[in-house]
Amino acid sequence: MQEIPGLEEILASAEVVALPMRVRFRGITVRETLLLRGPVGWAEFGPFPEYDDVEAARWLRAALEAGWQGFPAPIRTEIPVNATMPAVPASRVPEVLAAFGEVSAVKIKVAEPGQSLADDLARVAAVRRAAPQAALRIDANAAWNHQEALVAFRKLAEFGLEYAEQPVAGIDGLARLREALAAERIPLRIAADESVRKESDPLAVARAGAADLIVVKVAPLGGVRAVLDLVAQAGLPAVVSSALDTSVGIRAGLALAGALPELPFACGLGTVSLLTEDICVDPLVARGGSIALREAVPDPELLRRYQASPERREWWLNRLRRVHALARVHTSRP
């Protein structure tokens, strides 16, 4: 069982930052997060504001693993990553892709509230034109219903998608959709994300045969070791992804990707490129389509430059106080 350090020790190391973003993503243009300096390294605690304290407790356990325990030994040190395309107009696709440099895979956000399938198709087509050799995958964040997903997949078939991430909500919804795709002979793999990290039992989707692969994120699932155990039990291919982290959080994702026995897909660990600035002078961004596994140490000047307002700092510290109490209790669930 993970040992949880005392609250005062954690609070003494806390830095809260607010980093501007290149484009709107997940409805935000500034990414706030809390950084911790532990005895073995820096760690990030950045659950999105709408997440409740029970969910955020897993994020804290992941941060404490990074800063107070360290990561398992890697078996690879170069991690292939995908670019991430937010739900921007098709005209902005070249601009956003340029921030990622050379890309071998692109994850494209679709089903954004207020947008149409035509917007999604135009965005995917623009990515295909800009990156003709890249593997394309889409992420609907469970926003489609069954029929909407089927209509979209029929129209998207020409792009030869690598997979579709969480097109509909729920394990039953994914299973039903997989059956419909097989019946229509649409060769598209289904990846489960929310149906892994937001379920009370993260293995249920694998047992139900509702997905072809799973998307795993270190922070929402409680740390690198917890995710390694989850992937081993699930018995499905895994894609490592991130949660709009700074380089400090990306370092944890790289540790997971570096330690997995198999890494069949490019990882969603390139999201530092969506930030206008990072807190590291040499941020963990892709070069030539991959990121070298190395440490992420925030720069003191950048921490000062992007420190959050006193009101936001206090909001995050109060959240940390509440979540710390939960993390001390709920240490057995991945």
CSV table of C-alpha atoms in Angstrom, one decimal:
chain,number,residue,atom,x,y,z
A,1,MET,CA,0.0,0.0,0.0
A,2,GLN,CA,1.3,3.4,-0.9
A,3,GLU,CA,2.5,5.5,2.0
A,4,ILE,CA,1.1,9.0,2.0
A,5,PRO,CA,3.4,11.8,3.3
A,6,GLY,CA,2.1,14.3,5.8
A,7,LEU,CA,0.1,17.3,4.7
A,8,GLU,CA,2.5,19.9,5.9
A,9,GLU,CA,5.4,18.4,4.1
A,10,ILE,CA,3.3,18.4,0.9
A,11,LEU,CA,2.0,22.0,1.3
A,12,ALA,CA,5.6,23.3,1.9
A,13,SER,CA,6.6,22.2,-1.6
A,14,ALA,CA,3.5,23.4,-3.5
A,15,GLU,CA,3.6,25.8,-6.5
A,16,VAL,CA,0.5,26.8,-8.3
A,17,VAL,CA,0.8,28.0,-11.9
A,18,ALA,CA,-1.5,29.2,-14.6
A,19,LEU,CA,-0.2,28.6,-18.1
A,20,PRO,CA,-1.7,30.2,-21.3
A,21,MET,CA,-2.7,27.9,-24.1
A,22,ARG,CA,-2.3,28.2,-27.9
A,23,VAL,CA,-5.9,27.2,-28.5
A,24,ARG,CA,-9.0,26.4,-26.5
A,25,PHE,CA,-9.0,22.8,-25.3
A,26,ARG,CA,-11.5,21.1,-23.0
A,27,GLY,CA,-13.2,24.5,-22.9
A,28,ILE,CA,-10.2,26.3,-21.3
A,29,THR,CA,-7.6,28.8,-22.5
A,30,VAL,CA,-5.4,28.7,-19.3
A,31,ARG,CA,-4.3,25.5,-17.7
A,32,GLU,CA,-4.0,25.8,-13.9
A,33,THR,CA,-2.1,23.1,-12.0
A,34,LEU,CA,-0.3,22.4,-8.8
A,35,LEU,CA,3.3,21.3,-8.7
A,36,LEU,CA,5.0,19.5,-5.8
A,37,ARG,CA,8.7,19.0,-5.1
A,38,GLY,CA,9.2,15.7,-3.4
A,39,PRO,CA,12.4,14.1,-2.1
A,40,VAL,CA,12.9,12.1,-5.4
A,41,GLY,CA,11.6,14.6,-7.9
A,42,TRP,CA,8.9,17.0,-9.1
A,43,ALA,CA,5.3,15.9,-9.3
A,44,GLU,CA,2.0,17.4,-10.7
A,45,PHE,CA,-1.4,17.5,-9.2
A,46,GLY,CA,-3.8,18.9,-11.8
A,47,PRO,CA,-7.3,17.4,-11.7
A,48,PHE,CA,-9.6,19.6,-13.7
A,49,PRO,CA,-11.8,21.9,-11.5
A,50,GLU,CA,-15.0,20.1,-12.2
A,51,TYR,CA,-13.6,16.8,-10.8
A,52,ASP,CA,-14.8,15.9,-7.3
A,53,ASP,CA,-12.5,15.2,-4.5
A,54,VAL,CA,-12.9,11.4,-4.6
A,55,GLU,CA,-11.7,11.4,-8.2
A,56,ALA,CA,-9.0,14.0,-7.5
A,57,ALA,CA,-7.6,11.7,-4.7
A,58,ARG,CA,-6.3,9.3,-7.4
A,59,TRP,CA,-4.5,12.2,-9.1
A,60,LEU,CA,-2.8,13.0,-5.8
A,61,ARG,CA,-1.7,9.4,-5.2
A,62,ALA,CA,-0.1,9.6,-8.7
A,63,ALA,CA,1.7,12.8,-7.8
A,64,LEU,CA,3.0,11.4,-4.5
A,65,GLU,CA,4.3,8.4,-6.3
A,66,ALA,CA,6.2,10.6,-8.7
A,67,GLY,CA,7.6,12.9,-6.1
A,68,TRP,CA,8.1,10.6,-3.1
A,69,GLN,CA,8.5,7.1,-4.5
A,70,GLY,CA,9.9,7.4,-8.0
A,71,PHE,CA,9.1,5.4,-11.1
A,72,PRO,CA,9.8,1.8,-12.2
A,73,ALA,CA,12.9,1.1,-14.3
A,74,PRO,CA,12.2,1.7,-18.0
A,75,ILE,CA,12.7,-0.8,-20.8
A,76,ARG,CA,12.7,1.9,-23.5
A,77,THR,CA,13.8,5.5,-23.5
A,78,GLU,CA,12.3,6.9,-26.7
A,79,ILE,CA,8.6,7.2,-26.6
A,80,PRO,CA,6.6,7.8,-29.9
A,81,VAL,CA,3.9,10.4,-29.5
A,82,ASN,CA,0.9,11.6,-31.4
A,83,ALA,CA,0.0,15.2,-32.1
A,84,THR,CA,-3.3,16.3,-30.6
A,85,MET,CA,-5.7,18.4,-32.7
A,86,PRO,CA,-8.3,20.3,-30.6
A,87,ALA,CA,-11.8,21.0,-32.1
A,88,VAL,CA,-10.5,24.0,-34.1
A,89,PRO,CA,-11.8,25.1,-37.5
A,90,ALA,CA,-10.3,23.3,-40.4
A,91,SER,CA,-8.5,26.5,-41.4
A,92,ARG,CA,-6.4,26.4,-38.2
A,93,VAL,CA,-5.2,22.8,-38.6
A,94,PRO,CA,-1.9,23.6,-40.3
A,95,GLU,CA,-1.1,26.2,-37.6
A,96,VAL,CA,-1.8,23.8,-34.7
A,97,LEU,CA,0.1,20.9,-36.3
A,98,ALA,CA,3.1,23.1,-36.9
A,99,ALA,CA,3.6,23.4,-33.1
A,100,PHE,CA,4.2,19.6,-33.0
A,101,GLY,CA,6.9,19.4,-35.6
A,102,GLU,CA,7.2,16.1,-37.4
A,103,VAL,CA,4.2,13.8,-36.6
A,104,SER,CA,3.6,10.1,-37.2
A,105,ALA,CA,0.1,10.1,-35.6
A,106,VAL,CA,-2.6,12.7,-34.9
A,107,LYS,CA,-5.5,12.4,-32.4
A,108,ILE,CA,-8.4,14.6,-33.6
A,109,LYS,CA,-11.1,15.8,-31.2
A,110,VAL,CA,-14.6,15.5,-32.6
A,111,ALA,CA,-18.2,15.9,-31.4
A,112,GLU,CA,-17.5,19.2,-29.7
A,113,PRO,CA,-20.6,20.9,-28.3
A,114,GLY,CA,-22.0,23.4,-30.7
A,115,GLN,CA,-20.3,21.9,-33.7
A,116,SER,CA,-21.6,19.6,-36.4
A,117,LEU,CA,-20.4,16.4,-38.1
A,118,ALA,CA,-19.5,18.5,-41.1
A,119,ASP,CA,-17.1,20.5,-38.9
A,120,ASP,CA,-15.5,17.2,-37.7
A,121,LEU,CA,-15.2,15.9,-41.3
A,122,ALA,CA,-13.6,19.1,-42.5
A,123,ARG,CA,-11.1,19.0,-39.6
A,124,VAL,CA,-10.2,15.3,-40.2
A,125,ALA,CA,-9.8,16.0,-43.9
A,126,ALA,CA,-7.6,19.0,-43.2
A,127,VAL,CA,-5.4,16.9,-40.9
A,128,ARG,CA,-5.1,14.3,-43.6
A,129,ARG,CA,-4.0,16.9,-46.2
A,130,ALA,CA,-1.5,18.4,-43.8
A,131,ALA,CA,-0.1,15.0,-42.6
A,132,PRO,CA,-0.8,12.5,-45.5
A,133,GLN,CA,1.3,9.7,-44.0
A,134,ALA,CA,0.2,10.1,-40.3
A,135,ALA,CA,-2.0,7.6,-38.6
A,136,LEU,CA,-5.3,9.3,-37.6
A,137,ARG,CA,-7.4,8.6,-34.6
A,138,ILE,CA,-10.4,10.5,-33.3
A,139,ASP,CA,-11.7,11.2,-29.8
A,140,ALA,CA,-15.4,12.0,-29.2
A,141,ASN,CA,-15.2,12.0,-25.4
A,142,ALA,CA,-18.4,9.9,-25.2
A,143,ALA,CA,-20.4,12.7,-26.8
A,144,TRP,CA,-22.2,10.8,-29.6
A,145,ASN,CA,-25.1,8.5,-29.2
A,146,HIS,CA,-25.2,5.1,-31.0
A,147,GLN,CA,-26.8,6.3,-34.2
A,148,GLU,CA,-24.6,9.5,-34.4
A,149,ALA,CA,-21.5,7.4,-34.0
A,150,LEU,CA,-22.5,5.0,-36.8
A,151,VAL,CA,-23.3,7.8,-39.2
A,152,ALA,CA,-20.0,9.5,-38.4
A,153,PHE,CA,-18.0,6.2,-38.9
A,154,ARG,CA,-19.6,5.6,-42.3
A,155,LYS,CA,-18.5,9.0,-43.4
A,156,LEU,CA,-15.0,8.8,-41.8
A,157,ALA,CA,-14.3,5.4,-43.3
A,158,GLU,CA,-12.4,6.9,-46.2
A,159,PHE,CA,-9.7,8.2,-43.9
A,160,GLY,CA,-8.7,4.8,-42.6
A,161,LEU,CA,-8.8,5.7,-38.9
A,162,GLU,CA,-6.4,3.9,-36.6
A,163,TYR,CA,-9.1,3.8,-33.9
A,164,ALA,CA,-12.0,5.8,-32.4
A,165,GLU,CA,-11.6,6.8,-28.7
A,166,GLN,CA,-14.7,6.6,-26.5
A,167,PRO,CA,-17.2,7.4,-29.2
A,168,VAL,CA,-20.2,6.7,-27.0
A,169,ALA,CA,-20.8,6.6,-23.2
A,170,GLY,CA,-20.7,3.5,-21.1
A,171,ILE,CA,-19.5,0.0,-21.4
A,172,ASP,CA,-22.8,-1.3,-22.8
A,173,GLY,CA,-22.8,1.5,-25.4
A,174,LEU,CA,-19.3,0.6,-26.5
A,175,ALA,CA,-20.2,-3.1,-26.8
A,176,ARG,CA,-23.3,-2.4,-28.8
A,177,LEU,CA,-21.4,-0.1,-31.1
A,178,ARG,CA,-18.6,-2.7,-31.7
A,179,GLU,CA,-21.3,-5.2,-32.7
A,180,ALA,CA,-22.9,-2.7,-35.1
A,181,LEU,CA,-19.5,-2.0,-36.7
A,182,ALA,CA,-18.9,-5.7,-37.2
A,183,ALA,CA,-22.3,-6.1,-38.8
A,184,GLU,CA,-21.6,-3.3,-41.2
A,185,ARG,CA,-18.1,-4.5,-41.8
A,186,ILE,CA,-16.6,-1.2,-40.9
A,187,PRO,CA,-13.0,-2.0,-39.9
A,188,LEU,CA,-12.6,0.4,-37.0
A,189,ARG,CA,-11.1,-0.4,-33.6
A,190,ILE,CA,-12.8,1.1,-30.5
A,191,ALA,CA,-10.7,2.5,-27.7
A,192,ALA,CA,-12.1,2.9,-24.2
A,193,ASP,CA,-11.0,5.9,-22.1
A,194,GLU,CA,-13.7,7.3,-19.8
A,195,SER,CA,-15.0,3.7,-19.5
A,196,VAL,CA,-11.7,2.8,-17.9
A,197,ARG,CA,-10.8,5.8,-15.8
A,198,LYS,CA,-14.3,6.9,-14.7
A,199,GLU,CA,-15.7,3.4,-13.9
A,200,SER,CA,-15.8,2.0,-10.4
A,201,ASP,CA,-14.2,-1.1,-11.9
A,202,PRO,CA,-11.6,-0.1,-14.6
A,203,LEU,CA,-11.3,-3.7,-15.7
A,204,ALA,CA,-15.0,-4.1,-16.5
A,205,VAL,CA,-14.7,-2.8,-20.1
A,206,ALA,CA,-12.1,-5.5,-20.8
A,207,ARG,CA,-14.1,-8.3,-19.3
A,208,ALA,CA,-17.2,-7.2,-21.3
A,209,GLY,CA,-15.2,-7.3,-24.6
A,210,ALA,CA,-16.5,-3.8,-25.2
A,211,ALA,CA,-13.2,-2.4,-26.6
A,212,ASP,CA,-10.3,-3.3,-28.8
A,213,LEU,CA,-7.8,-1.3,-26.7
A,214,ILE,CA,-7.7,0.9,-23.7
A,215,VAL,CA,-6.4,4.4,-23.1
A,216,VAL,CA,-4.6,4.8,-19.8
A,217,LYS,CA,-3.6,8.0,-18.0
A,218,VAL,CA,-1.3,8.0,-15.0
A,219,ALA,CA,-2.9,10.7,-12.9
A,220,PRO,CA,-6.6,9.7,-13.2
A,221,LEU,CA,-5.7,6.0,-12.5
A,222,GLY,CA,-3.6,6.6,-9.4
A,223,GLY,CA,0.0,6.3,-10.6
A,224,VAL,CA,2.4,4.4,-12.9
A,225,ARG,CA,2.5,1.2,-10.9
A,226,ALA,CA,-1.3,1.1,-10.6
A,227,VAL,CA,-1.6,1.5,-14.4
A,228,LEU,CA,1.0,-1.2,-15.1
A,229,ASP,CA,-1.1,-3.6,-13.0
A,230,LEU,CA,-4.3,-2.6,-14.7
A,231,VAL,CA,-2.9,-3.1,-18.2
A,232,ALA,CA,-1.5,-6.5,-17.2
A,233,GLN,CA,-4.9,-7.6,-15.9
A,234,ALA,CA,-6.9,-6.1,-18.8
A,235,GLY,CA,-5.0,-8.1,-21.4
A,236,LEU,CA,-5.7,-5.5,-24.1
A,237,PRO,CA,-3.3,-3.2,-26.0
A,238,ALA,CA,-2.9,0.1,-24.2
A,239,VAL,CA,-2.3,3.7,-25.4
A,240,VAL,CA,-0.7,5.9,-22.8
A,241,SER,CA,-2.2,9.4,-22.8
A,242,SER,CA,-2.0,12.6,-20.7
A,243,ALA,CA,-4.4,15.1,-19.1
A,244,LEU,CA,-3.1,18.4,-20.5
A,245,ASP,CA,-0.1,18.2,-18.2
A,246,THR,CA,3.0,20.4,-18.0
A,247,SER,CA,6.3,18.7,-18.6
A,248,VAL,CA,6.3,17.5,-15.0
A,249,GLY,CA,3.1,15.5,-15.6
A,250,ILE,CA,4.3,14.3,-19.0
A,251,ARG,CA,7.3,12.9,-17.3
A,252,ALA,CA,5.0,10.5,-15.4
A,253,GLY,CA,3.3,9.5,-18.6
A,254,LEU,CA,6.7,8.8,-20.2
A,255,ALA,CA,7.6,6.7,-17.2
A,256,LEU,CA,4.6,4.5,-17.8
A,257,ALA,CA,5.2,4.3,-21.5
A,258,GLY,CA,8.8,3.4,-20.9
A,259,ALA,CA,7.9,0.6,-18.5
A,260,LEU,CA,5.0,-1.1,-20.4
A,261,PRO,CA,6.0,-4.5,-21.8
A,262,GLU,CA,4.4,-3.6,-25.2
A,263,LEU,CA,3.8,-0.2,-26.7
A,264,PRO,CA,1.9,-0.8,-30.0
A,265,PHE,CA,0.6,2.8,-30.5
A,266,ALA,CA,2.0,6.3,-30.4
A,267,CYS,CA,1.3,7.9,-27.1
A,268,GLY,CA,-0.9,10.9,-26.4
A,269,LEU,CA,1.9,12.7,-24.5
A,270,GLY,CA,2.6,15.6,-26.8
A,271,THR,CA,0.2,18.0,-25.2
A,272,VAL,CA,2.8,20.4,-23.8
A,273,SER,CA,2.8,21.7,-27.4
A,274,LEU,CA,-0.7,23.0,-26.7
A,275,LEU,CA,0.7,25.4,-24.1
A,276,THR,CA,2.1,28.8,-25.0
A,277,GLU,CA,4.7,28.3,-22.3
A,278,ASP,CA,5.8,25.4,-20.0
A,279,ILE,CA,7.5,25.6,-16.6
A,280,CYS,CA,10.6,23.9,-17.9
A,281,VAL,CA,13.3,25.7,-20.0
A,282,ASP,CA,13.7,22.5,-22.1
A,283,PRO,CA,10.1,21.2,-22.1
A,284,LEU,CA,9.2,17.6,-22.8
A,285,VAL,CA,8.0,18.0,-26.4
A,286,ALA,CA,8.4,15.7,-29.4
A,287,ARG,CA,11.3,15.9,-31.7
A,288,GLY,CA,11.1,13.7,-34.8
A,289,GLY,CA,7.8,12.2,-33.5
A,290,SER,CA,9.1,11.0,-30.2
A,291,ILE,CA,10.1,12.2,-26.7
A,292,ALA,CA,13.3,11.1,-25.0
A,293,LEU,CA,12.7,9.9,-21.5
A,294,ARG,CA,14.4,12.4,-19.1
A,295,GLU,CA,13.7,14.4,-16.0
A,296,ALA,CA,11.5,17.5,-16.0
A,297,VAL,CA,12.8,20.2,-13.6
A,298,PRO,CA,10.8,23.5,-13.4
A,299,ASP,CA,12.7,26.7,-13.8
A,300,PRO,CA,12.4,29.0,-10.8
A,301,GLU,CA,11.9,32.1,-13.1
A,302,LEU,CA,9.2,30.4,-15.1
A,303,LEU,CA,7.5,29.3,-11.8
A,304,ARG,CA,7.5,33.0,-10.7
A,305,ARG,CA,6.3,34.3,-14.1
A,306,TYR,CA,3.3,31.9,-14.3
A,307,GLN,CA,2.4,31.7,-10.6
A,308,ALA,CA,-1.4,31.8,-10.2
A,309,SER,CA,-3.2,34.6,-8.5
A,310,PRO,CA,-3.4,34.5,-4.7
A,311,GLU,CA,-7.1,33.6,-4.8
A,312,ARG,CA,-6.5,30.7,-7.2
A,313,ARG,CA,-3.4,29.5,-5.3
A,314,GLU,CA,-5.6,29.3,-2.1
A,315,TRP,CA,-8.3,27.5,-4.0
A,316,TRP,CA,-5.8,24.8,-5.1
A,317,LEU,CA,-4.2,24.5,-1.6
A,318,ASN,CA,-7.7,24.1,0.0
A,319,ARG,CA,-8.4,21.4,-2.6
A,320,LEU,CA,-5.2,19.7,-1.8
A,321,ARG,CA,-6.0,19.7,1.9
A,322,ARG,CA,-9.4,18.0,1.3
A,323,VAL,CA,-8.0,15.5,-1.2
A,324,HIS,CA,-5.1,14.6,1.0
A,325,ALA,CA,-7.4,13.3,3.7
A,326,LEU,CA,-9.2,11.1,1.1
A,327,ALA,CA,-5.9,9.8,-0.4
A,328,ARG,CA,-4.8,8.6,3.0
A,329,VAL,CA,-8.0,6.4,3.2
A,330,HIS,CA,-8.4,5.2,-0.4
A,331,THR,CA,-5.0,3.8,-1.3
A,332,SER,CA,-6.1,0.4,-2.6
A,333,ARG,CA,-8.0,1.3,-5.7
A,334,PRO,CA,-6.0,1.8,-9.0
